[in-house]
PDB file of C-alpha atoms in Angstrom:
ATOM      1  CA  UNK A   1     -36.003  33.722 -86.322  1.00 63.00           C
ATOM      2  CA  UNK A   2     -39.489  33.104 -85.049  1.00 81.00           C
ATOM      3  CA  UNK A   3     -39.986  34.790 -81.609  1.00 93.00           C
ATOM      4  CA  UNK A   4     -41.666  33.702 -78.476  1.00 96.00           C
ATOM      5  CA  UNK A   5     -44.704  31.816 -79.327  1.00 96.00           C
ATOM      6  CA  UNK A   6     -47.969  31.600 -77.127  1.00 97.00           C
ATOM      7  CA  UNK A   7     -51.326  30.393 -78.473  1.00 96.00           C
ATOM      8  CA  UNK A   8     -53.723  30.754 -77.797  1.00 97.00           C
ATOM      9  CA  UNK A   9     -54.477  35.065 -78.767  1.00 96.00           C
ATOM     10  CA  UNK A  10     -57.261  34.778 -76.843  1.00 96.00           C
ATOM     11  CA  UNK A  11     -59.404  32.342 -74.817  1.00 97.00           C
ATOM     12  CA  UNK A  12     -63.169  32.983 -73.719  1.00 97.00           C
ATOM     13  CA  UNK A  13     -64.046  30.169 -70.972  1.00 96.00           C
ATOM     14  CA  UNK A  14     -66.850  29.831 -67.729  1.00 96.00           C
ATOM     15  CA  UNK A  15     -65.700  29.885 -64.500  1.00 96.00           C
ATOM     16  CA  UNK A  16     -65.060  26.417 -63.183  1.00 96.00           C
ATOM     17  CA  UNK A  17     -63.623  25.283 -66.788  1.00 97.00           C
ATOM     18  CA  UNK A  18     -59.624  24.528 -67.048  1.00 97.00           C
ATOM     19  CA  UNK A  19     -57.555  26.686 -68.986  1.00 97.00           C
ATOM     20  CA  UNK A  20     -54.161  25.738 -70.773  1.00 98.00           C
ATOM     21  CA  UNK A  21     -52.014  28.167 -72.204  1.00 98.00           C
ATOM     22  CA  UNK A  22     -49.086  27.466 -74.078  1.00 98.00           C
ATOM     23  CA  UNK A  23     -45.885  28.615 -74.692  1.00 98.00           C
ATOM     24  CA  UNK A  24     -42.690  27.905 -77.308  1.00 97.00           C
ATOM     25  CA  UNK A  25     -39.861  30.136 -75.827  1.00 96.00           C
ATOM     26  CA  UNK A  26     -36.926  31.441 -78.366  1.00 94.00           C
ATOM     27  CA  UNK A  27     -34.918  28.324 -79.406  1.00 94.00           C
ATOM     28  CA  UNK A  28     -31.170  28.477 -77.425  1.00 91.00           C
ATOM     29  CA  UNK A  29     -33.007  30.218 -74.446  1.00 92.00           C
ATOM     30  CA  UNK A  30     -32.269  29.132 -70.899  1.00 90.00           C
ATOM     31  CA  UNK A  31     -34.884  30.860 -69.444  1.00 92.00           C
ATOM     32  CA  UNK A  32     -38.865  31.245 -69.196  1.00 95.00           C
ATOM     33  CA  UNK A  33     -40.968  33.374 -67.633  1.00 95.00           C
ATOM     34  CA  UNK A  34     -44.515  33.221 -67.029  1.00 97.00           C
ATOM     35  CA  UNK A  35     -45.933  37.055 -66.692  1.00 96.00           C
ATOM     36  CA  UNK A  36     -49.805  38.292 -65.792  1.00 97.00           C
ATOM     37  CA  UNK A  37     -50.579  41.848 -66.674  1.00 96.00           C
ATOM     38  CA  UNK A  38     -53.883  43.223 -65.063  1.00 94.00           C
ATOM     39  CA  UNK A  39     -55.005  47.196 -65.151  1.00 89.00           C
ATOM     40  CA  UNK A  40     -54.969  46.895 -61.049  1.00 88.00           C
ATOM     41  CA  UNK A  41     -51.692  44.995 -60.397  1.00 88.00           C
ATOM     42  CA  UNK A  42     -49.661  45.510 -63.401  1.00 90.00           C
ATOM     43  CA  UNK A  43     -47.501  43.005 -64.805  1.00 93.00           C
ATOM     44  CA  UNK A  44     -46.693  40.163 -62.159  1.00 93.00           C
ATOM     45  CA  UNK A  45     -44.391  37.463 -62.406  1.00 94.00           C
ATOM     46  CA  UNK A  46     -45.710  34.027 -61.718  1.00 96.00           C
ATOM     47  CA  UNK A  47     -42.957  31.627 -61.703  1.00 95.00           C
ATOM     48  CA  UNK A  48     -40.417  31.000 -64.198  1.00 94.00           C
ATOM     49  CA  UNK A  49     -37.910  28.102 -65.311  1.00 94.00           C
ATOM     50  CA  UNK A  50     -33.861  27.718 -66.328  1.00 92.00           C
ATOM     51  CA  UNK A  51     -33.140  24.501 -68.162  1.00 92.00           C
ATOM     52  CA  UNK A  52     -37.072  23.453 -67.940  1.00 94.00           C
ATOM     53  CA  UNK A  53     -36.912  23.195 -64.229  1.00 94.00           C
ATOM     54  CA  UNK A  54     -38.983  25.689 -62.159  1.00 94.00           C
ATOM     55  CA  UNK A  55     -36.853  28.133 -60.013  1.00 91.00           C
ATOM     56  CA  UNK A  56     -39.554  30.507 -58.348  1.00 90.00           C
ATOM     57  CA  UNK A  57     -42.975  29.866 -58.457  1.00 92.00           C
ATOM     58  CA  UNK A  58     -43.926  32.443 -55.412  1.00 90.00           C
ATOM     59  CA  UNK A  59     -45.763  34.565 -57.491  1.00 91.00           C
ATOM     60  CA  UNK A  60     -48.197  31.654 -58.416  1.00 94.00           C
ATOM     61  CA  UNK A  61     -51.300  33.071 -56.800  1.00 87.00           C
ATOM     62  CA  UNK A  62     -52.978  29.811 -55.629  1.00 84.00           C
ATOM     63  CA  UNK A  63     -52.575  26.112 -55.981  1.00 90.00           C
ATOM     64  CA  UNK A  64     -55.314  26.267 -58.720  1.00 95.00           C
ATOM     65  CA  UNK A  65     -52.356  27.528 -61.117  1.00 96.00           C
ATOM     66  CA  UNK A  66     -49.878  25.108 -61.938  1.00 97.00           C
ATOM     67  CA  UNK A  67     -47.029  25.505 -64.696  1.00 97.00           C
ATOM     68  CA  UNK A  68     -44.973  23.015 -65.917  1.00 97.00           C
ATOM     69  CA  UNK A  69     -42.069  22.659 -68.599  1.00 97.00           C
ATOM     70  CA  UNK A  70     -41.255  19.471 -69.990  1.00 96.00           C
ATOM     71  CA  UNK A  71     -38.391  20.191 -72.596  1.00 95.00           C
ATOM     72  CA  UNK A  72     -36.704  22.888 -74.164  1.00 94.00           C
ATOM     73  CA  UNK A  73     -39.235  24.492 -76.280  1.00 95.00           C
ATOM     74  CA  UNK A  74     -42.538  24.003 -74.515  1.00 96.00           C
ATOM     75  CA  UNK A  75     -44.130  25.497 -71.570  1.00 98.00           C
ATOM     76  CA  UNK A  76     -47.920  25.190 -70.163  1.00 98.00           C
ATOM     77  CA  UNK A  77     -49.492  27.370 -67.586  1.00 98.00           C
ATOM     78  CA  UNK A  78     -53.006  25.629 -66.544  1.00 97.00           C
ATOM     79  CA  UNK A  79     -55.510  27.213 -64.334  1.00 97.00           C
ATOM     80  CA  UNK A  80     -58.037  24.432 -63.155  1.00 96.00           C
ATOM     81  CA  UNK A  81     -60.162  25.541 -61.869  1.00 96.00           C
ATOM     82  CA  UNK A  82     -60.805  29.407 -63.419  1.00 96.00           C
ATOM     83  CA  UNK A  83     -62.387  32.135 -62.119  1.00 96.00           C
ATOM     84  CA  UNK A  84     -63.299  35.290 -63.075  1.00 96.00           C
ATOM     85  CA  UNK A  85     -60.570  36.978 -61.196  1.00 95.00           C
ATOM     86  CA  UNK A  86     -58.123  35.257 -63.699  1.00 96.00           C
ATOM     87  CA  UNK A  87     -59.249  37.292 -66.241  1.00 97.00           C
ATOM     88  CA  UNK A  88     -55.934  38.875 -67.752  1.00 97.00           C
ATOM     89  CA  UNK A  89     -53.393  38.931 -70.251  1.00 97.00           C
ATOM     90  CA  UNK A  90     -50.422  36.420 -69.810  1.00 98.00           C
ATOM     91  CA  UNK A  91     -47.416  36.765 -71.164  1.00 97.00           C
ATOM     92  CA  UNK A  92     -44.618  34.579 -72.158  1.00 97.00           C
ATOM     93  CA  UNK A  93     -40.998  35.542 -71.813  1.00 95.00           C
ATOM     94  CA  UNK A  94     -37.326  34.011 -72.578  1.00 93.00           C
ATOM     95  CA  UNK A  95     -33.908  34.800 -72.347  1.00 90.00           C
ATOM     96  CA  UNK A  96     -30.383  34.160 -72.637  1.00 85.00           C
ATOM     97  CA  UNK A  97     -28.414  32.692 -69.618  1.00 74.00           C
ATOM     98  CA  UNK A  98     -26.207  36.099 -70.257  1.00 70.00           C
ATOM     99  CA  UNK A  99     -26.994  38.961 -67.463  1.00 60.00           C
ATOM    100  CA  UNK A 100     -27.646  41.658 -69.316  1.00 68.00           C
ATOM    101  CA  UNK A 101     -30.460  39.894 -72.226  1.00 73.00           C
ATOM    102  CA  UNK A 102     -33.209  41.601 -71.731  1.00 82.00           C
ATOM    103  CA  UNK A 103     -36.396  39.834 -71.912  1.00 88.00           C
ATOM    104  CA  UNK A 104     -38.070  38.310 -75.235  1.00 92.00           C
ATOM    105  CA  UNK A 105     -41.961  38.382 -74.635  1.00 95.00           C
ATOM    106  CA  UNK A 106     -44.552  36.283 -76.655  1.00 95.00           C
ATOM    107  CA  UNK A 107     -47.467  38.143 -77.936  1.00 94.00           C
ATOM    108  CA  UNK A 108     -49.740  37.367 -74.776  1.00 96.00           C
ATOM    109  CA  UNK A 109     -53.074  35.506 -74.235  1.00 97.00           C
ATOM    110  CA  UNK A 110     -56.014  37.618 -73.546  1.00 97.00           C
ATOM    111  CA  UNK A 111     -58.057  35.317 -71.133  1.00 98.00           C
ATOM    112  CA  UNK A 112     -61.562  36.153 -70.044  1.00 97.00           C
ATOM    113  CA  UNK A 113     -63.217  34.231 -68.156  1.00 97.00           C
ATOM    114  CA  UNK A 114     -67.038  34.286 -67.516  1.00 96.00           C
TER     115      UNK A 114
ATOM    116  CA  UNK C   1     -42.411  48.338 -50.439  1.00 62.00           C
ATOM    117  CA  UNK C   2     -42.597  48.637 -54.311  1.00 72.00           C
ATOM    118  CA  UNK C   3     -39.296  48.106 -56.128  1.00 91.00           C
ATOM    119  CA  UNK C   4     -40.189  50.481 -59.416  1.00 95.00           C
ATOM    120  CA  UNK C   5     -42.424  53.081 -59.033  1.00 95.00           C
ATOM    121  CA  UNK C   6     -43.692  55.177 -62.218  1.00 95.00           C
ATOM    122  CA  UNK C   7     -45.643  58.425 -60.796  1.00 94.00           C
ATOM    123  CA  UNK C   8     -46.976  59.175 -63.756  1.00 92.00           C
ATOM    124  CA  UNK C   9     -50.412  57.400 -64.730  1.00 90.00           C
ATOM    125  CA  UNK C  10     -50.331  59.720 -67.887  1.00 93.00           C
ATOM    126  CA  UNK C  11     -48.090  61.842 -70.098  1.00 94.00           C
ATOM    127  CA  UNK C  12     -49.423  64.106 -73.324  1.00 96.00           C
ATOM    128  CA  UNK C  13     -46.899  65.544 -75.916  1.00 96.00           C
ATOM    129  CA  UNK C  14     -47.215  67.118 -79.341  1.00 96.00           C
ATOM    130  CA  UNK C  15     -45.351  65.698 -81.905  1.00 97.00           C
ATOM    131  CA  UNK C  16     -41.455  66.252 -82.369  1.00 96.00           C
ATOM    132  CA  UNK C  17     -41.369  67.822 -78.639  1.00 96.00           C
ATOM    133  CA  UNK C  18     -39.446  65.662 -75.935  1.00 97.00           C
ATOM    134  CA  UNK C  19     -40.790  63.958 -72.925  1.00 97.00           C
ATOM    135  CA  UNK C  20     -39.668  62.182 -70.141  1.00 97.00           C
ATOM    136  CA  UNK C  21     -41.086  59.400 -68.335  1.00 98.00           C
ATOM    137  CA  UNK C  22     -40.221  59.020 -64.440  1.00 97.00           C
ATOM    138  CA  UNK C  23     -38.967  55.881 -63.044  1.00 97.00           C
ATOM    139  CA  UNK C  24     -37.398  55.337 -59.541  1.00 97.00           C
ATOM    140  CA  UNK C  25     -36.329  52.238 -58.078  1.00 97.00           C
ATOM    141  CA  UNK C  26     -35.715  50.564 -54.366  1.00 95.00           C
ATOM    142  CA  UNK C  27     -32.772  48.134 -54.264  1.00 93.00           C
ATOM    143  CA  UNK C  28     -30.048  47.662 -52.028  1.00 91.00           C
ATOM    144  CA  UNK C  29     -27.423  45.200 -54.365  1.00 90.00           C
ATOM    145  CA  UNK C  30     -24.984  46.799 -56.175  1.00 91.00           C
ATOM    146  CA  UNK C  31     -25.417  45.131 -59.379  1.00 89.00           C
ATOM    147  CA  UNK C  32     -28.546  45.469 -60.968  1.00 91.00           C
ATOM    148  CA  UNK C  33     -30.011  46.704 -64.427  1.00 91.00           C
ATOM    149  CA  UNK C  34     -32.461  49.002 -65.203  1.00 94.00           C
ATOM    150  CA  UNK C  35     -34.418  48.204 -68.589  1.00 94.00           C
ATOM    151  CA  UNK C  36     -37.571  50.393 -70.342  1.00 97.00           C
ATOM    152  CA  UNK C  37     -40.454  48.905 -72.527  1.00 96.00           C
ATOM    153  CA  UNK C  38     -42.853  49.666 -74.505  1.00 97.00           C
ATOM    154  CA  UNK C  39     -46.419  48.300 -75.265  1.00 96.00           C
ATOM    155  CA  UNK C  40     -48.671  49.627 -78.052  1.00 95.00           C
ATOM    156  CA  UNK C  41     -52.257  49.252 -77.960  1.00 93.00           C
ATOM    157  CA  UNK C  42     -51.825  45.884 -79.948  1.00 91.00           C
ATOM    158  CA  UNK C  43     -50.080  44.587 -76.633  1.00 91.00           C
ATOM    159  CA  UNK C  44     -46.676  43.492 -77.374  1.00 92.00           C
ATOM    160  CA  UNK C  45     -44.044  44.003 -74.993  1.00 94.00           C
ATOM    161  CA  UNK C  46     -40.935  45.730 -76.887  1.00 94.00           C
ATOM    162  CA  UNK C  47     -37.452  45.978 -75.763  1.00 93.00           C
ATOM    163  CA  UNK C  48     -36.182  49.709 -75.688  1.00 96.00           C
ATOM    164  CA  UNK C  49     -33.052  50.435 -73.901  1.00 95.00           C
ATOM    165  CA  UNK C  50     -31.230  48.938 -71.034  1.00 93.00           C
ATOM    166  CA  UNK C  51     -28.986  50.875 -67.977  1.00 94.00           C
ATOM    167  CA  UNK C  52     -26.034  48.407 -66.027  1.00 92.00           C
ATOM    168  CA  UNK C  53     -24.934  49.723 -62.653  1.00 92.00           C
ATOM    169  CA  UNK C  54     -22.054  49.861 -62.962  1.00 92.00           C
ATOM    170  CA  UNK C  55     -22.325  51.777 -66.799  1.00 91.00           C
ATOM    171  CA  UNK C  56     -20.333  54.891 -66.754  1.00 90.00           C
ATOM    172  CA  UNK C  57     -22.328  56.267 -68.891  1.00 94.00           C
ATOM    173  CA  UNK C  58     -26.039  57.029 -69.736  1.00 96.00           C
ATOM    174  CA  UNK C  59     -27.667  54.192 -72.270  1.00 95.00           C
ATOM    175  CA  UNK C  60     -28.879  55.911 -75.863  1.00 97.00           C
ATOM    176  CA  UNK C  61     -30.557  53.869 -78.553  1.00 95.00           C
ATOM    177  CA  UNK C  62     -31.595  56.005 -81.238  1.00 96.00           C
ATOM    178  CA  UNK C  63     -34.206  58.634 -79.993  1.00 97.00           C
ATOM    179  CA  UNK C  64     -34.186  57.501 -76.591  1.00 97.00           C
ATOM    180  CA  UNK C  65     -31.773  57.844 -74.015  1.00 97.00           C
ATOM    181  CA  UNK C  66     -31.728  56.929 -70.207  1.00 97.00           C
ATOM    182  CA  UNK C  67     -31.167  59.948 -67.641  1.00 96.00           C
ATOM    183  CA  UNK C  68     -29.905  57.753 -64.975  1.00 96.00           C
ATOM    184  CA  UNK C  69     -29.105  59.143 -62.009  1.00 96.00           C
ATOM    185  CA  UNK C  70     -27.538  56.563 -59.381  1.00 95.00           C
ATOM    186  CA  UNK C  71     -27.789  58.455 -56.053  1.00 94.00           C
ATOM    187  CA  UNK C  72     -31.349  59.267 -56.376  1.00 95.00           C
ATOM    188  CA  UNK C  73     -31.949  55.998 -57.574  1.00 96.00           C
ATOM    189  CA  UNK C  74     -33.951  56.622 -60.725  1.00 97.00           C
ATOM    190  CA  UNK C  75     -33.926  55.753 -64.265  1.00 97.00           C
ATOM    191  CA  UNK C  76     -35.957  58.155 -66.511  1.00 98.00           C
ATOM    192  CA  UNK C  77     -36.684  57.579 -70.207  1.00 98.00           C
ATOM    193  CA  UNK C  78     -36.443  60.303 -72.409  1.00 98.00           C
ATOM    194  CA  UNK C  79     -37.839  60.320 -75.850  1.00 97.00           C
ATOM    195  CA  UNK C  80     -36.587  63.274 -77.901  1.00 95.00           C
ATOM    196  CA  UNK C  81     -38.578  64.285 -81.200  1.00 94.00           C
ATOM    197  CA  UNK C  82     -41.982  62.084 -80.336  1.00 96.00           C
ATOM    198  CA  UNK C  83     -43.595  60.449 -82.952  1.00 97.00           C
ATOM    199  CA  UNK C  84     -47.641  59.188 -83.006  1.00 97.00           C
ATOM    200  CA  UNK C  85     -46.110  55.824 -83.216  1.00 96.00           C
ATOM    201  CA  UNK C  86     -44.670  56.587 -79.804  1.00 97.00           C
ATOM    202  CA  UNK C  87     -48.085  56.741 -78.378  1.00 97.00           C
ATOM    203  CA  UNK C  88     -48.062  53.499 -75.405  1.00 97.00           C
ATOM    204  CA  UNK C  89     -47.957  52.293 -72.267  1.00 97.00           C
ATOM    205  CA  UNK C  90     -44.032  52.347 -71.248  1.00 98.00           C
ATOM    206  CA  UNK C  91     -42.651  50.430 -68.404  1.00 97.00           C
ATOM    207  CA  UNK C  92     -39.860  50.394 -66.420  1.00 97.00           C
ATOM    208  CA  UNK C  93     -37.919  47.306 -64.964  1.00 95.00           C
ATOM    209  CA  UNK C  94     -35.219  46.237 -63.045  1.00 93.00           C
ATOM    210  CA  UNK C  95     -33.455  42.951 -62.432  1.00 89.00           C
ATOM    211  CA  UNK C  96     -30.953  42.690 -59.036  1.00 86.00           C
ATOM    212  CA  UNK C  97     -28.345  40.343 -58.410  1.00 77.00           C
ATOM    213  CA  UNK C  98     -26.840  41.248 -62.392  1.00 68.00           C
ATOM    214  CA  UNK C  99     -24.036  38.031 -61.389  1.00 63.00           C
ATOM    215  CA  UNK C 100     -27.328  35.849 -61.802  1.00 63.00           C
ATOM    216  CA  UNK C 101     -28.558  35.683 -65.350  1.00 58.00           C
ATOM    217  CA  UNK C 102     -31.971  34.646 -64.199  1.00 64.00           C
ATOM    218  CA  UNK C 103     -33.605  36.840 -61.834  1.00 75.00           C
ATOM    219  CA  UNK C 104     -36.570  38.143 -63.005  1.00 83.00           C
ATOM    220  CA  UNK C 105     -37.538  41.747 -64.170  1.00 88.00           C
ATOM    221  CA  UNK C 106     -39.776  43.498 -61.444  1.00 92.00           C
ATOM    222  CA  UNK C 107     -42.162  46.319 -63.340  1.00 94.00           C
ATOM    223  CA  UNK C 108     -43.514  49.417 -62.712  1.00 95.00           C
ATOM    224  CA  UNK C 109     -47.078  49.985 -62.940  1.00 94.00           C
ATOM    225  CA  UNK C 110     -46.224  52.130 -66.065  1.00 95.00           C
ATOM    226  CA  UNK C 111     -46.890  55.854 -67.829  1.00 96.00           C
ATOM    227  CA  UNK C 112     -49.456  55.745 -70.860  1.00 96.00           C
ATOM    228  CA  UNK C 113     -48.101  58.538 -73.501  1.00 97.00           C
ATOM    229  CA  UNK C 114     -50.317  59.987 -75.776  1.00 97.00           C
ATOM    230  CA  UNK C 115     -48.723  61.512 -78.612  1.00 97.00           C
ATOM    231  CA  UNK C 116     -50.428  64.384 -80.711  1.00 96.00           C
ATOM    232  CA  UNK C 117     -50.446  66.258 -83.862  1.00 93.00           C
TER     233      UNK C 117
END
């Protein structure tokens, strides 16, 4: 079975461009969870979804990140517009609705942004 | 107040000795879990062992085996016999509120093991 998808591996942009990342979550997953992992703050969860709707987005660091899901097996995280303190690696995650799954994470989008 | 702390920015082992990594956690619910994972230098987050609460007993998956010690509240990782493929950043989690399938894991800040010959 494929795993947690994200594309892209890595995206170069300017500041003031939008940025899309993408995510396909494990097919028969519940749950999706949007991760940032910098050296300073570690890995930091943004918001994440059950059943495609969004159940805590407090870790969303400003209104210039937005994250939507609009079925099953696809999930967006936009940042519009960037900066250079975006510059991280975000992760993808999914899981079961069972309490003890642990977490399935995609392969992660280096962003940089200049 | 931080949830899972990891004191250790750094560990260094020779090859086939054990280490342990450090991991103590803040929670006040009952039910929680307690998971490890590891991330090699190509950045992939991997699964490697999970802890319940209310387990009984400690969590072992292969070579590595959870020392988990409920009163003091901490969750170490053991690896016995390193390898150099055990070289990476390992992180320690936790999820509250186990009743609630979808809480999110909280990290640590994580322990980078270097593994030598």
């Amino acid at each position: 079975d494929a795993g947690v998808i994200q594309s892209p591996r890595h995206e170069v942009t300017e500041m003031g461009q939008e940025v899309t990342l993408r995510c396909k979550p494990i097919s028969g997953h519940d749950y999706l969870f949007w991760y940032r992992q910098t050296m300073m703050r570690g890995l930091e969860l943004l918001i994440y979804f059950n059943n495609n709707v969004p159940i805590d987005d407090s870790g969303m660091p400003e209104d210039r990140f937005s994250a939507k899901m609009p079925n099953a097996s696809f999930s967006t995280l936009k940042i519009q517009p960037s900066e250079p303190r975006d510059s991280a690696v975000y992760f993808c995650a999914s899981k079961t609705g069972t309490t003890k799954e642990e977490l399935f994470f995609g392969s992660g989008t280096q962003l940089s942004v200049l | 107040a931080q949830k899972i702390t990891q004191t250790q920015p750094g560990m260094f082992v020779q090859e086939k000795e054990a280490v342990t990594l450090d991991c103590t956690y803040d929670t006040s619910d009952p039910s929680y879990g307690l998971f490890w994972y590891k991330q090699p230098s190509s950045g992939e987050m991997i699964f490697l062992i999970y802890q319940g609460s209310y387990d009984q007993q400690n969590a072992t998956e292969g070579r590595y085996s959870l020392n988990f010690q409920k009163a003091r509240k901490s969750a170490n990782l053991v690896i016995s016999a390193s390898q150099l493929g055990d070289s990476a950043m390992y992180f320690c989690a936790m999820r509250e509120g186990l009743n609630q399938a979808g809480t999110a894991l909280i990290f640590g800040k994580g322990t980078t093991l270097s593994v030598s010959s």
